[in-house]
Amino acid sequence: LYFIAGLDSLQEVAGWHRPETLLTSYNFIFVVRPGVKALDIDANLPPAAVSRVVDCRGMHSTRVARQIAAEQAAPECRIFLVDLGAPDVAASQIRRLASSGQRIGGLVPACVQEYIVKLHLYGE
């Protein structure tokens, strides 16, 4: 199981509930998004999490997949950093559009849009 988030969300890690426990107990994949400036990974992670970082930025997707598969045997959880051409879409943008009744069809898969609408996740 991997938690996937934009690399820019590392700027908010300090505000997470028990960030050190989360980042050392679970596998994370942080994806570089277009237009987001580089940040100092070590300065944004709790000290115990820094040694778990596997920097896959600049690798081809096939090599990234091999690297992640190879790390599955590691006794501790990992934090992978990848830059694989993620779309320029943020969850906050999707929430804002959906809550104001605007279409999000081009930003999320159809099944995700249906789920958001069906459960009224961000309003009517």
PDB file of C-alpha atoms in Angstrom:
ATOM      1  CA  LEU A   1       0.000   0.000   0.000  1.00  0.00           C
ATOM      2  CA  TYR A   2       1.386   3.411  -0.982  1.00  0.00           C
ATOM      3  CA  PHE A   3       0.104   6.861  -0.156  1.00  0.00           C
ATOM      4  CA  ILE A   4       0.568   9.175  -3.130  1.00  0.00           C
ATOM      5  CA  ALA A   5       0.711  12.961  -2.870  1.00  0.00           C
ATOM      6  CA  GLY A   6       2.185  15.935  -4.647  1.00  0.00           C
ATOM      7  CA  LEU A   7       5.747  16.735  -3.634  1.00  0.00           C
ATOM      8  CA  ASP A   8       4.581  20.229  -2.705  1.00  0.00           C
ATOM      9  CA  SER A   9       2.543  18.702   0.143  1.00  0.00           C
ATOM     10  CA  LEU A  10       5.842  18.102   1.946  1.00  0.00           C
ATOM     11  CA  GLN A  11       5.758  21.809   2.802  1.00  0.00           C
ATOM     12  CA  GLU A  12       2.778  21.020   5.029  1.00  0.00           C
ATOM     13  CA  VAL A  13       4.132  17.854   6.678  1.00  0.00           C
ATOM     14  CA  ALA A  14       4.832  19.650   9.953  1.00  0.00           C
ATOM     15  CA  GLY A  15       1.089  20.330  10.245  1.00  0.00           C
ATOM     16  CA  TRP A  16       0.100  16.678   9.786  1.00  0.00           C
ATOM     17  CA  HIS A  17      -1.090  14.686  12.791  1.00  0.00           C
ATOM     18  CA  ARG A  18       1.955  12.733  14.019  1.00  0.00           C
ATOM     19  CA  PRO A  19       3.951  13.212  10.795  1.00  0.00           C
ATOM     20  CA  GLU A  20       6.994  11.258  11.948  1.00  0.00           C
ATOM     21  CA  THR A  21       4.853   8.228  12.788  1.00  0.00           C
ATOM     22  CA  LEU A  22       3.037   8.413   9.445  1.00  0.00           C
ATOM     23  CA  LEU A  23       6.190   8.831   7.379  1.00  0.00           C
ATOM     24  CA  THR A  24       8.033   6.010   9.132  1.00  0.00           C
ATOM     25  CA  SER A  25       5.106   3.564   9.331  1.00  0.00           C
ATOM     26  CA  TYR A  26       3.792   3.733   5.773  1.00  0.00           C
ATOM     27  CA  ASN A  27       5.150   3.913   2.234  1.00  0.00           C
ATOM     28  CA  PHE A  28       4.738   7.251   0.467  1.00  0.00           C
ATOM     29  CA  ILE A  29       5.242   8.356  -3.107  1.00  0.00           C
ATOM     30  CA  PHE A  30       5.611  12.105  -3.543  1.00  0.00           C
ATOM     31  CA  VAL A  31       5.204  13.224  -7.151  1.00  0.00           C
ATOM     32  CA  VAL A  32       6.684  16.409  -8.592  1.00  0.00           C
ATOM     33  CA  ARG A  33       3.925  18.501 -10.147  1.00  0.00           C
ATOM     34  CA  PRO A  34       4.435  21.027 -12.960  1.00  0.00           C
ATOM     35  CA  GLY A  35       5.002  24.591 -11.850  1.00  0.00           C
ATOM     36  CA  VAL A  36       5.926  23.677  -8.283  1.00  0.00           C
ATOM     37  CA  LYS A  37       9.329  24.908  -7.224  1.00  0.00           C
ATOM     38  CA  ALA A  38      11.899  22.544  -5.780  1.00  0.00           C
ATOM     39  CA  LEU A  39      12.078  22.336  -2.030  1.00  0.00           C
ATOM     40  CA  ASP A  40      14.601  21.201   0.525  1.00  0.00           C
ATOM     41  CA  ILE A  41      13.463  17.661   1.308  1.00  0.00           C
ATOM     42  CA  ASP A  42      15.618  17.270   4.428  1.00  0.00           C
ATOM     43  CA  ALA A  43      14.333  20.529   5.903  1.00  0.00           C
ATOM     44  CA  ASN A  44      10.701  19.533   5.375  1.00  0.00           C
ATOM     45  CA  LEU A  45      10.809  15.975   6.707  1.00  0.00           C
ATOM     46  CA  PRO A  46      11.019  14.878  10.338  1.00  0.00           C
ATOM     47  CA  PRO A  47      14.591  13.682  11.099  1.00  0.00           C
ATOM     48  CA  ALA A  48      13.622   9.985  11.419  1.00  0.00           C
ATOM     49  CA  ALA A  49      12.041  10.050   7.948  1.00  0.00           C
ATOM     50  CA  VAL A  50      14.985  11.546   6.048  1.00  0.00           C
ATOM     51  CA  SER A  51      16.925   8.254   5.920  1.00  0.00           C
ATOM     52  CA  ARG A  52      13.918   6.549   4.303  1.00  0.00           C
ATOM     53  CA  VAL A  53      13.906   8.766   1.195  1.00  0.00           C
ATOM     54  CA  VAL A  54      14.566   7.096  -2.145  1.00  0.00           C
ATOM     55  CA  ASP A  55      15.061   9.817  -4.747  1.00  0.00           C
ATOM     56  CA  CYS A  56      13.811   8.547  -8.104  1.00  0.00           C
ATOM     57  CA  ARG A  57      13.576  11.964  -9.742  1.00  0.00           C
ATOM     58  CA  GLY A  58      15.061  11.928 -13.203  1.00  0.00           C
ATOM     59  CA  MET A  59      14.553   8.178 -13.649  1.00  0.00           C
ATOM     60  CA  HIS A  60      12.539   6.656 -16.490  1.00  0.00           C
ATOM     61  CA  SER A  61       9.206   5.169 -15.359  1.00  0.00           C
ATOM     62  CA  THR A  62      10.443   1.598 -15.906  1.00  0.00           C
ATOM     63  CA  ARG A  63      13.437   2.203 -13.659  1.00  0.00           C
ATOM     64  CA  VAL A  64      11.213   3.851 -11.030  1.00  0.00           C
ATOM     65  CA  ALA A  65       8.959   0.778 -11.007  1.00  0.00           C
ATOM     66  CA  ARG A  66      11.999  -1.496 -10.598  1.00  0.00           C
ATOM     67  CA  GLN A  67      13.369   0.675  -7.796  1.00  0.00           C
ATOM     68  CA  ILE A  68      10.074   0.621  -5.896  1.00  0.00           C
ATOM     69  CA  ALA A  69       9.770  -3.158  -6.361  1.00  0.00           C
ATOM     70  CA  ALA A  70      13.333  -3.654  -5.109  1.00  0.00           C
ATOM     71  CA  GLU A  71      12.649  -1.559  -1.997  1.00  0.00           C
ATOM     72  CA  GLN A  72       9.608  -3.659  -1.044  1.00  0.00           C
ATOM     73  CA  ALA A  73      11.972  -6.123   0.620  1.00  0.00           C
ATOM     74  CA  ALA A  74      13.363  -3.415   2.906  1.00  0.00           C
ATOM     75  CA  PRO A  75      12.437  -3.863   6.565  1.00  0.00           C
ATOM     76  CA  GLU A  76      11.305  -0.258   6.911  1.00  0.00           C
ATOM     77  CA  CYS A  77       8.871   1.839   4.921  1.00  0.00           C
ATOM     78  CA  ARG A  78      10.159   4.151   2.205  1.00  0.00           C
ATOM     79  CA  ILE A  79       9.447   7.629   0.891  1.00  0.00           C
ATOM     80  CA  PHE A  80       9.842   7.765  -2.880  1.00  0.00           C
ATOM     81  CA  LEU A  81      10.302  11.015  -4.786  1.00  0.00           C
ATOM     82  CA  VAL A  82       9.307  10.782  -8.456  1.00  0.00           C
ATOM     83  CA  ASP A  83       8.843  13.100 -11.424  1.00  0.00           C
ATOM     84  CA  LEU A  84       6.891  11.217 -14.037  1.00  0.00           C
ATOM     85  CA  GLY A  85       4.965  13.918 -15.845  1.00  0.00           C
ATOM     86  CA  ALA A  86       2.099  14.340 -13.416  1.00  0.00           C
ATOM     87  CA  PRO A  87      -0.778  16.511 -14.613  1.00  0.00           C
ATOM     88  CA  ASP A  88      -0.905  20.098 -13.413  1.00  0.00           C
ATOM     89  CA  VAL A  89      -3.880  19.454 -11.129  1.00  0.00           C
ATOM     90  CA  ALA A  90      -4.085  19.908  -7.379  1.00  0.00           C
ATOM     91  CA  ALA A  91      -6.637  18.333  -5.063  1.00  0.00           C
ATOM     92  CA  SER A  92      -7.409  21.806  -3.706  1.00  0.00           C
ATOM     93  CA  GLN A  93      -8.304  22.920  -7.245  1.00  0.00           C
ATOM     94  CA  ILE A  94     -10.639  19.944  -7.685  1.00  0.00           C
ATOM     95  CA  ARG A  95     -12.316  20.585  -4.310  1.00  0.00           C
ATOM     96  CA  ARG A  96     -12.768  24.286  -5.116  1.00  0.00           C
ATOM     97  CA  LEU A  97     -14.319  23.616  -8.518  1.00  0.00           C
ATOM     98  CA  ALA A  98     -16.572  20.821  -7.284  1.00  0.00           C
ATOM     99  CA  SER A  99     -17.810  22.827  -4.287  1.00  0.00           C
ATOM    100  CA  SER A 100     -18.758  25.729  -6.557  1.00  0.00           C
ATOM    101  CA  GLY A 101     -20.676  23.423  -8.888  1.00  0.00           C
ATOM    102  CA  GLN A 102     -18.187  23.616 -11.760  1.00  0.00           C
ATOM    103  CA  ARG A 103     -17.251  20.643 -13.897  1.00  0.00           C
ATOM    104  CA  ILE A 104     -14.237  18.550 -12.966  1.00  0.00           C
ATOM    105  CA  GLY A 105     -14.616  15.925 -15.697  1.00  0.00           C
ATOM    106  CA  GLY A 106     -11.344  16.700 -17.431  1.00  0.00           C
ATOM    107  CA  LEU A 107      -9.422  16.713 -14.159  1.00  0.00           C
ATOM    108  CA  VAL A 108     -10.414  13.355 -12.670  1.00  0.00           C
ATOM    109  CA  PRO A 109     -11.479   9.976 -14.080  1.00  0.00           C
ATOM    110  CA  ALA A 110     -15.222   9.593 -14.700  1.00  0.00           C
ATOM    111  CA  CYS A 111     -15.629   7.117 -11.827  1.00  0.00           C
ATOM    112  CA  VAL A 112     -14.062   9.625  -9.399  1.00  0.00           C
ATOM    113  CA  GLN A 113     -16.349  12.403 -10.607  1.00  0.00           C
ATOM    114  CA  GLU A 114     -19.362  10.097 -10.218  1.00  0.00           C
ATOM    115  CA  TYR A 115     -18.302   9.220  -6.678  1.00  0.00           C
ATOM    116  CA  ILE A 116     -17.857  12.892  -5.707  1.00  0.00           C
ATOM    117  CA  VAL A 117     -21.255  13.804  -7.140  1.00  0.00           C
ATOM    118  CA  LYS A 118     -23.048  10.749  -5.731  1.00  0.00           C
ATOM    119  CA  LEU A 119     -21.823  11.371  -2.167  1.00  0.00           C
ATOM    120  CA  HIS A 120     -21.999  15.191  -2.389  1.00  0.00           C
ATOM    121  CA  LEU A 121     -18.422  15.301  -1.094  1.00  0.00           C
ATOM    122  CA  TYR A 122     -17.923  19.000  -1.790  1.00  0.00           C
ATOM    123  CA  GLY A 123     -21.481  20.295  -1.737  1.00  0.00           C
ATOM    124  CA  GLU A 124     -24.402  19.978  -4.139  1.00  0.00           C
TER     125      GLU A 124
END
